[in-house]
DNA sequence: AAGTGGTCTAGACCACCAT
DNA sequence: TGGTGGTCTAGACCACTTA
């Protein structure tokens, strides 16, 4: 982990027009991608980074600002700037979108609740067509398949089916997975140096299959929401493909169109 | 529309800690909320705003930066800064989330398509309980109810049921609604000075009712997605309550968890 | 040519956190 | 006390638009 990275930013190549703060941003991303600056320890200070990269403090802050907006970095006044850790708070606001339905009569502000996650199955298999395409591996490559059920207030409301590239997560065992500190993405981050940055979700309504219906305590054929998620890391490289099935009898899939002021 | 607004920002009140750029931001919001700076004409230049508000250009830009990130303002180099207009592009990326499903074999990049919107019903009625609570009006107050069907590639994939406060949208007629220039939110903005800034959506899977099923060319009872949207303007005041029903046989409800770099 | 936003600099001072 | 990020300033120069 080099504390200093004297880099020739100024003459990047032939036909360039990228503003300096974008070059700095990319440089920071490259360093993070290379695995330095794990979520525990702070990056070098803004002053020293600016010195090393030969840019003004304002330009460096501009680059960091963008990464903070994208939830890649977090700043802590007096302590430093860190790779954004995958703690429960981040999971709840960025990656978990199921909330109990509004009770019309009641005005109690619904507290977002962290789900109770139970592993139902863990296997090592060959990638099928859909998994291979999503994870950008070859069909037949090894994938880890994980099946979870998620409960809120003691009721199972969601069923997850995860697929991970076996090559990316070597030595991942069911034991290690079950003993994860908090969220699955935290395990990716701390044990494999892979930070999930964003995800795309595609949702649809389907009739529940027999197996999933049983898990969700619904009659087979009941309408449920099926959410296909592809989680991405630096360079939009896929990390995880996940199909979630949600019992929306008493819960909603919530999404905010544009952030709050 | 005052071009100058000498304002005493510095001594805001007793127990304050709001940074200066936040005060500037609120001031800009207040002015926009008051109806000045319609989407056609630019705001005063950054230099003149900074002069009038007695802050440095950097501080003023910091405030504008935040409003741009929230899609409240847009900058156009060489032209000026504008209240973000509700054109088709904005509708597609911020308020329309239905996309054709990936064809596994085909690699053609799916072009987002603007839907063909047809009005099926337009009525003036008394607000029911749900509408009143959502729009923060009293039960029995006048609401405008609008029913639309939306088609992509000639196939109806979505049914909308809108409720608007009658007091907020006086003189809105079916004719005027049908002759709207582009999107419904553009009409709110240009004709009523009300700019929708964000929205919350709550989605669930339900069995299609008979009437909606017919519109969507589905058998009654088929699983469909029902999306409840509350659109908000400045101060999070509700503007529109909308229930959309989506045929997800060949389309998905798409959402991105964190924006792209 | 004049006016707009876009980038970049080089400081100053403050608020917070560790020791 | 020293180091961190947070705020604010006062410029300079560039890129784009319009007339």
XYZ file of C-alpha atoms (C1' of nucleotides) in Angstrom:
560
model
C 0.000 0.000 0.000
C 1.946 2.972 -1.236
C 1.273 6.110 0.703
C 2.657 8.101 -2.180
C 1.862 7.666 -5.837
C 3.689 10.194 -7.931
C 1.794 9.950 -11.162
C 2.085 11.673 -14.461
C -1.436 12.892 -14.886
C -0.744 15.949 -16.921
C 0.164 14.361 -20.276
C -2.292 11.460 -20.400
C -2.149 10.622 -24.100
C -2.837 11.969 -27.539
C -6.438 12.971 -28.019
C -7.533 13.911 -24.503
C -10.030 16.340 -23.083
C -10.756 14.802 -19.701
C -10.736 17.474 -16.994
C -8.038 17.170 -14.398
C -10.403 16.272 -11.557
C -11.740 13.380 -13.650
C -8.236 12.112 -14.174
C -7.668 12.321 -10.433
C -10.932 10.487 -9.845
C -9.955 7.698 -12.183
C -6.561 7.488 -10.527
C -8.199 7.083 -7.109
C -10.498 4.411 -8.537
C -7.555 2.556 -10.015
C -5.777 2.534 -6.677
C -8.892 1.338 -4.833
C -9.516 -1.290 -7.475
C -5.972 -2.567 -7.045
C -6.954 -3.423 -3.498
C -5.201 -0.741 -1.505
C -7.080 1.323 1.019
C -9.224 -1.447 2.506
C -12.351 -0.258 4.315
C -10.636 -0.262 7.696
C -7.895 2.251 7.070
C -8.189 5.764 5.729
C -6.833 6.958 2.414
C -3.923 9.346 2.567
C -5.077 12.798 3.567
C -6.442 15.132 0.943
C -3.494 17.437 1.418
C -0.951 14.712 0.813
C -2.878 13.252 -2.139
C -3.048 16.687 -3.709
C 0.680 17.094 -3.179
C 1.499 13.686 -4.623
C -0.760 14.059 -7.630
C 0.429 17.616 -8.208
C -3.016 19.175 -8.167
C -4.600 21.788 -5.963
C -6.579 20.766 -2.922
C -9.748 22.035 -4.580
C -9.288 19.830 -7.613
C -8.613 16.803 -5.453
C -11.710 17.502 -3.379
C -13.772 17.779 -6.556
C -12.727 14.238 -7.481
C -13.423 12.901 -3.999
C -16.781 14.698 -3.950
C -17.953 12.703 -6.936
C -16.854 9.419 -5.413
C -18.663 10.313 -2.207
C -21.853 11.060 -4.143
C -21.591 7.622 -5.726
C -21.178 6.023 -2.274
C -17.737 4.738 -3.177
C -16.012 6.792 -0.480
C -17.104 8.250 2.822
C -15.513 11.165 4.609
C -15.272 11.402 8.366
C -14.285 14.774 9.638
C -11.203 14.609 11.811
C -10.518 10.975 10.928
C -10.032 10.642 7.206
C -11.591 9.383 3.993
C -12.457 5.679 3.684
C -13.684 3.193 1.149
C -17.395 3.038 1.990
C -17.897 0.011 4.246
C -20.716 -2.431 3.642
C -22.352 -2.159 7.027
C -25.983 -2.652 7.872
C -26.878 0.993 7.382
C -25.584 0.947 3.816
C -27.339 -2.320 3.090
C -30.624 -0.896 4.260
C -30.553 2.348 2.344
C -28.893 1.133 -0.817
C -29.597 -2.572 -1.275
C -32.702 -3.534 0.659
C -35.969 -2.108 -0.543
C -38.666 -4.092 1.229
C -40.787 -2.218 3.740
C -43.928 -3.085 5.641
C -47.030 -1.630 4.013
C -48.411 1.611 5.376
C -51.155 1.050 7.883
C -53.757 3.644 6.827
C -55.059 4.217 10.335
C -51.764 4.119 12.116
C -49.382 7.031 11.893
C -46.415 5.281 13.438
C -43.373 5.970 11.310
C -42.352 2.574 9.967
C -38.903 1.737 11.254
C -36.792 0.081 8.575
C -35.824 -3.292 10.017
C -32.765 -5.331 9.169
C -33.923 -8.733 7.936
C -33.109 -12.004 9.625
C -31.257 -13.983 6.941
C -31.186 -17.785 7.051
C -29.203 -19.908 4.643
C -31.234 -22.771 3.205
C -28.795 -24.207 0.706
C -25.209 -23.773 -0.432
C -23.816 -25.605 -3.426
C -21.051 -25.551 -6.001
C -22.342 -26.134 -9.512
C -21.911 -25.490 -13.203
C -23.206 -22.162 -14.518
C -26.344 -22.306 -16.610
C -26.974 -20.034 -19.546
C -28.554 -17.162 -17.575
C -25.907 -17.175 -14.848
C -23.055 -17.302 -17.325
C -24.399 -14.374 -19.305
C -25.054 -12.291 -16.197
C -21.696 -12.975 -14.550
C -19.810 -12.833 -17.847
C -18.292 -16.260 -17.421
C -18.558 -19.331 -19.634
C -21.390 -21.779 -19.373
C -20.184 -24.721 -17.341
C -17.779 -22.644 -15.247
C -18.105 -23.165 -11.529
C -20.669 -21.067 -9.715
C -21.625 -20.920 -6.069
C -25.346 -21.093 -5.544
C -26.757 -19.839 -2.276
C -30.358 -19.913 -1.204
C -31.611 -17.728 1.645
C -34.861 -16.840 3.262
C -35.330 -13.412 4.820
C -37.678 -12.639 7.666
C -39.027 -9.357 8.998
C -40.683 -9.341 12.401
C -40.394 -13.112 12.427
C -42.289 -13.583 9.142
C -40.515 -14.845 6.030
C -41.210 -12.287 3.297
C -38.461 -12.933 0.808
C -36.524 -15.732 -0.831
C -33.109 -15.175 -2.436
C -31.232 -17.287 -4.925
C -27.650 -16.050 -5.394
C -25.104 -17.050 -8.003
C -21.434 -16.135 -7.637
C -18.475 -16.863 -9.838
C -16.522 -19.717 -8.296
C -13.284 -18.303 -9.643
C -13.906 -14.964 -7.996
C -14.781 -16.417 -4.602
C -12.390 -19.293 -4.097
C -12.469 -21.085 -0.768
C -15.865 -19.668 0.113
C -17.573 -22.286 2.232
C -21.001 -22.499 3.745
C -19.480 -22.202 7.205
C -17.594 -19.050 6.312
C -20.703 -17.667 4.651
C -22.904 -18.367 7.639
C -20.432 -16.792 10.047
C -20.287 -13.571 8.052
C -20.080 -10.491 10.250
C -23.075 -8.573 8.908
C -24.114 -8.531 5.270
C -22.998 -10.667 2.368
C -21.457 -7.696 0.641
C -19.381 -7.019 3.749
C -17.931 -10.505 3.402
C -17.103 -9.869 -0.253
C -15.380 -6.693 0.805
C -13.402 -7.811 3.838
C -12.499 -11.347 2.789
C -12.078 -10.927 -0.965
C -11.322 -7.242 -1.457
C -14.302 -6.911 -3.779
C -16.539 -3.939 -3.102
C -20.032 -3.938 -4.576
C -20.647 -0.392 -5.761
C -24.020 -0.501 -7.474
C -26.626 -2.851 -8.823
C -29.314 -3.002 -11.430
C -32.647 -4.544 -10.563
C -35.368 -5.743 -12.917
C -38.670 -6.583 -11.274
C -41.774 -8.376 -12.479
C -44.893 -10.046 -11.143
C -45.139 -13.821 -11.457
C -47.160 -16.670 -10.056
C -45.305 -18.295 -7.167
C -43.872 -21.733 -7.862
C -44.591 -24.529 -5.418
C -41.237 -24.543 -3.628
C -40.984 -20.793 -3.182
C -44.635 -20.526 -2.248
C -44.057 -22.915 0.627
C -41.129 -20.836 1.903
C -43.250 -17.695 1.764
C -46.308 -19.367 3.305
C -48.381 -18.658 0.217
C -50.560 -20.890 -1.919
C -48.856 -21.995 -5.113
C -49.711 -19.634 -7.934
C -50.143 -16.588 -5.708
C -48.832 -13.369 -7.283
C -45.341 -12.509 -6.034
C -42.663 -10.074 -7.112
C -39.536 -11.478 -8.661
C -36.507 -9.174 -8.628
C -33.426 -9.940 -10.691
C -30.367 -8.146 -9.401
C -26.931 -7.837 -10.916
C -24.432 -6.372 -8.456
C -21.402 -4.584 -9.921
C -17.970 -3.510 -8.762
C -15.359 -1.224 -10.328
C -15.516 -1.078 -14.093
C -19.066 -2.426 -13.925
C -17.707 -5.932 -13.564
C -20.494 -8.252 -12.341
C -20.061 -9.779 -8.889
C -23.344 -11.404 -8.002
C -26.519 -12.412 -9.790
C -29.503 -12.719 -7.514
C -33.148 -13.579 -7.972
C -35.368 -12.519 -5.096
C -38.970 -13.505 -4.662
C -41.029 -11.262 -2.435
C -44.333 -11.867 -0.696
C -46.019 -8.501 -1.159
C -49.136 -9.313 0.841
C -48.054 -7.008 3.647
C -44.846 -5.486 2.289
C -43.851 -3.240 -0.591
C -40.844 -2.939 -2.841
C -39.936 0.718 -2.334
C -37.940 2.996 -4.581
C -37.277 6.711 -4.487
C -37.100 8.581 -7.775
C -34.334 11.095 -7.021
C -32.765 11.510 -3.639
C -34.069 13.736 -0.895
C -32.573 17.214 -0.457
C -39.424 38.412 -11.285
C -36.771 40.338 -9.456
C -33.387 40.047 -11.043
C -31.851 41.158 -7.791
C -32.630 39.902 -4.336
C -30.477 41.527 -1.753
C -30.972 39.231 1.153
C -29.681 39.171 4.667
C -28.280 35.685 4.791
C -25.505 36.256 7.225
C -27.517 36.668 10.474
C -30.233 34.067 9.929
C -31.508 33.695 13.473
C -30.520 32.654 16.957
C -29.399 29.051 17.105
C -27.984 28.491 13.628
C -25.246 26.332 12.216
C -26.335 26.003 8.609
C -23.385 26.516 6.268
C -23.559 29.508 4.013
C -23.935 27.481 0.810
C -26.955 25.729 2.326
C -28.529 29.068 3.101
C -27.903 30.119 -0.482
C -29.415 26.870 -1.696
C -32.544 27.387 0.361
C -32.779 30.941 -0.889
C -32.651 29.722 -4.487
C -35.306 27.128 -3.703
C -37.533 29.762 -2.139
C -37.271 31.936 -5.204
C -38.018 29.031 -7.554
C -40.903 27.935 -5.382
C -42.358 31.428 -5.551
C -42.728 30.865 -9.264
C -39.945 32.994 -10.677
C -37.451 31.564 -13.126
C -39.884 29.502 -15.211
C -38.277 26.696 -17.184
C -37.978 28.790 -20.312
C -35.747 31.572 -19.056
C -32.411 31.321 -17.289
C -31.737 32.303 -13.712
C -29.549 35.343 -13.212
C -25.934 34.517 -13.904
C -23.844 32.956 -11.178
C -21.719 36.056 -10.983
C -24.679 38.361 -10.425
C -26.333 35.995 -7.948
C -23.106 35.807 -5.985
C -22.898 39.594 -5.986
C -26.510 40.036 -4.909
C -26.327 37.433 -2.172
C -22.956 38.720 -1.021
C -21.181 35.399 -1.280
C -18.223 34.260 -3.302
C -18.724 32.627 -6.662
C -17.438 29.349 -5.243
C -20.029 29.299 -2.495
C -22.817 30.065 -4.915
C -21.643 27.316 -7.240
C -21.604 24.872 -4.344
C -25.288 25.591 -3.754
C -26.154 25.281 -7.436
C -24.131 22.065 -7.664
C -26.395 20.409 -5.120
C -29.536 21.507 -6.912
C -28.138 20.179 -10.160
C -27.408 16.819 -8.552
C -31.015 16.686 -7.408
C -32.210 17.445 -10.959
C -33.836 20.670 -9.829
C -31.605 22.840 -12.006
C -29.684 22.250 -15.190
C -26.697 24.217 -16.397
C -26.022 24.947 -20.034
C -22.602 26.289 -20.733
C -22.731 29.611 -22.506
C -26.498 29.942 -22.027
C -27.286 29.936 -18.347
C -28.822 27.932 -15.523
C -32.455 26.813 -15.801
C -35.140 25.138 -13.792
C -34.935 21.576 -15.083
C -37.618 21.218 -17.753
C -39.920 18.212 -17.819
C -39.127 17.044 -21.306
C -39.273 13.525 -22.646
C -35.671 12.774 -21.803
C -36.242 13.597 -18.145
C -39.435 11.599 -18.057
C -37.666 8.561 -19.426
C -34.683 8.561 -17.119
C -36.385 9.735 -13.949
C -40.072 8.781 -14.072
C -40.566 5.899 -16.465
C -39.083 2.580 -15.475
C -40.657 0.038 -17.792
C -38.368 -1.646 -20.284
C -38.776 -4.572 -22.641
C -37.311 -7.748 -21.216
C -33.873 -8.798 -22.359
C -33.923 -11.208 -25.209
C -31.301 -13.809 -24.182
C -30.258 -14.626 -27.715
C -30.384 -11.156 -29.108
C -27.679 -8.676 -28.261
C -29.440 -5.635 -29.664
C -29.205 -2.856 -27.089
C -32.822 -2.215 -26.092
C -33.714 1.335 -27.021
C -35.763 3.027 -24.303
C -39.008 3.979 -26.017
C -41.329 6.805 -25.076
C -44.764 5.320 -24.437
C -47.866 6.163 -26.409
C -50.260 7.559 -23.807
C -54.010 7.439 -24.407
C -56.534 8.994 -22.063
C -59.412 6.643 -21.247
C -61.310 8.686 -18.678
C -61.234 12.114 -17.096
C -63.522 13.021 -14.209
C -63.947 15.446 -11.345
C -64.881 13.685 -8.120
C -64.716 13.675 -4.344
C -61.491 12.408 -2.776
C -61.673 9.029 -1.117
C -59.712 8.165 1.997
C -56.530 6.996 0.252
C -56.405 9.953 -2.136
C -57.029 12.470 0.616
C -54.270 11.056 2.796
C -51.790 10.887 -0.078
C -52.500 14.390 -1.407
C -52.899 15.861 2.069
C -56.333 17.239 1.384
C -59.641 16.527 3.141
C -61.845 13.623 2.247
C -64.574 14.922 0.004
C -62.448 17.676 -1.491
C -62.468 17.791 -5.259
C -59.995 15.585 -7.081
C -59.339 15.110 -10.760
C -59.196 11.481 -11.750
C -57.467 10.548 -14.962
C -57.171 7.127 -16.451
C -54.583 6.347 -19.111
C -53.276 3.387 -20.978
C -49.677 3.285 -22.143
C -48.421 1.339 -25.115
C -44.918 0.369 -26.166
C -44.376 -0.864 -29.707
C -48.132 -0.795 -30.174
C -48.860 -3.108 -27.238
C -50.602 -1.784 -24.119
C -48.357 -2.675 -21.191
C -49.474 -0.280 -18.480
C -52.578 1.274 -17.006
C -52.445 4.489 -14.939
C -54.973 5.929 -12.544
C -54.039 9.481 -11.504
C -55.521 11.622 -8.763
C -54.816 15.354 -8.581
C -56.010 17.976 -6.141
C -58.785 19.948 -7.818
C -57.767 23.062 -5.920
C -54.205 22.816 -7.183
C -55.175 22.297 -10.831
C -58.136 24.594 -11.414
C -59.498 24.809 -14.938
C -57.748 21.646 -15.997
C -59.963 20.077 -18.629
C -59.774 16.865 -20.553
C -59.170 18.825 -23.745
C -56.274 20.732 -22.228
C -54.890 17.523 -20.802
C -55.076 15.673 -24.085
C -53.412 18.517 -25.964
C -50.450 18.588 -23.580
C -47.145 19.247 -25.323
C -45.205 16.213 -24.096
C -45.542 14.726 -20.617
C -48.077 15.342 -17.920
C -45.451 16.828 -15.648
C -44.542 19.308 -18.376
C -48.142 20.507 -18.303
C -48.012 20.910 -14.533
C -44.852 22.923 -14.954
C -45.719 25.187 -17.855
C -49.411 25.770 -17.166
C -49.496 25.743 -13.372
C -45.952 26.608 -12.314
C -45.702 23.387 -10.348
C -42.527 21.416 -10.888
C -42.463 17.770 -9.851
C -39.051 17.195 -8.301
C -39.126 13.634 -7.037
C -41.452 10.760 -6.328
C -41.723 7.757 -4.088
C -42.914 4.489 -5.535
C -44.184 1.431 -3.685
C -44.605 -1.677 -5.813
C -46.323 -4.993 -5.197
C -47.585 -7.998 -7.104
C -51.347 -8.493 -7.300
C -53.862 -10.478 -9.284
C -55.258 -8.356 -12.109
C -58.842 -7.196 -11.688
C -61.272 -7.764 -14.537
C -61.296 -4.213 -15.895
C -57.555 -3.708 -15.857
C -56.929 -7.207 -17.155
C -58.993 -6.395 -20.220
C -56.986 -3.227 -20.869
C -53.750 -5.180 -20.587
C -55.027 -8.092 -22.682
C -54.537 -10.493 -19.793
C -56.852 -13.049 -18.227
C -58.447 -11.810 -15.008
C -56.367 -12.899 -12.041
C -53.066 -12.869 -13.891
C -50.152 -11.596 -11.791
C -49.392 -7.941 -12.500
C -47.292 -5.290 -10.823
C -49.081 -2.464 -9.092
C -46.995 0.661 -8.482
C -48.217 3.424 -6.186
C -46.479 6.709 -6.869
C -46.625 9.926 -4.931
C -45.033 12.797 -6.869
C -43.670 15.708 -4.835
C -42.690 19.307 -5.430
C -40.791 21.824 -3.288
C -41.080 21.217 0.424
C -42.150 17.640 -0.344
C -45.677 18.834 -0.992
C -47.639 16.122 -2.830
C -48.756 16.885 -6.378
C -50.030 13.657 -7.826
C -51.036 10.243 -6.588
C -50.847 7.545 -9.205
C -51.516 3.841 -9.287
C -49.973 2.067 -12.244
C -50.652 -1.510 -13.224
C -48.028 -3.152 -15.389
C -48.203 -6.221 -17.564
C -44.809 -7.786 -16.875
C -45.154 -10.671 -19.303
C -42.625 -9.119 -21.659
C -41.487 -6.024 -19.753
C -39.655 -5.280 -16.509
C -39.829 -2.566 -13.911
C -36.215 -1.403 -13.837
C -34.360 0.413 -11.102
C -30.722 1.299 -10.634
C -29.268 1.146 -7.147
C -26.909 4.120 -7.234
C -26.178 6.109 -10.338
C -23.528 5.295 -12.884
C -20.154 7.027 -12.677
C -17.163 40.781 -28.645
C -19.657 40.041 -24.622
C -21.791 36.947 -21.516
C -22.444 32.454 -19.714
C -20.970 28.280 -17.168
C -16.546 24.951 -16.453
C -12.062 24.308 -14.551
C -8.194 25.196 -11.580
C -5.483 27.506 -8.258
C -3.637 29.046 -3.474
C -4.599 30.255 0.223
C -7.395 31.162 5.134
C -9.966 29.706 8.901
C -13.160 26.447 11.336
C -14.913 21.905 13.422
C -13.855 17.526 14.747
C -10.929 13.693 16.492
C -7.090 11.617 18.332
C -3.040 11.745 21.581
C -1.512 19.708 20.165
C -1.431 18.230 15.522
C -3.882 16.083 11.867
C -8.121 15.394 9.463
C -12.004 16.953 6.613
C -15.522 21.237 5.998
C -16.262 25.891 4.591
C -15.272 30.155 2.231
C -12.791 33.381 -0.410
C -10.830 35.932 -4.701
C -9.157 35.533 -8.262
C -7.425 33.468 -13.346
C -8.236 31.311 -17.494
C -10.912 28.240 -20.721
C -15.102 26.599 -23.539
C -19.359 27.500 -25.318
C -23.274 30.412 -27.009
C -25.292 34.389 -29.013
C -25.386 38.514 -31.403
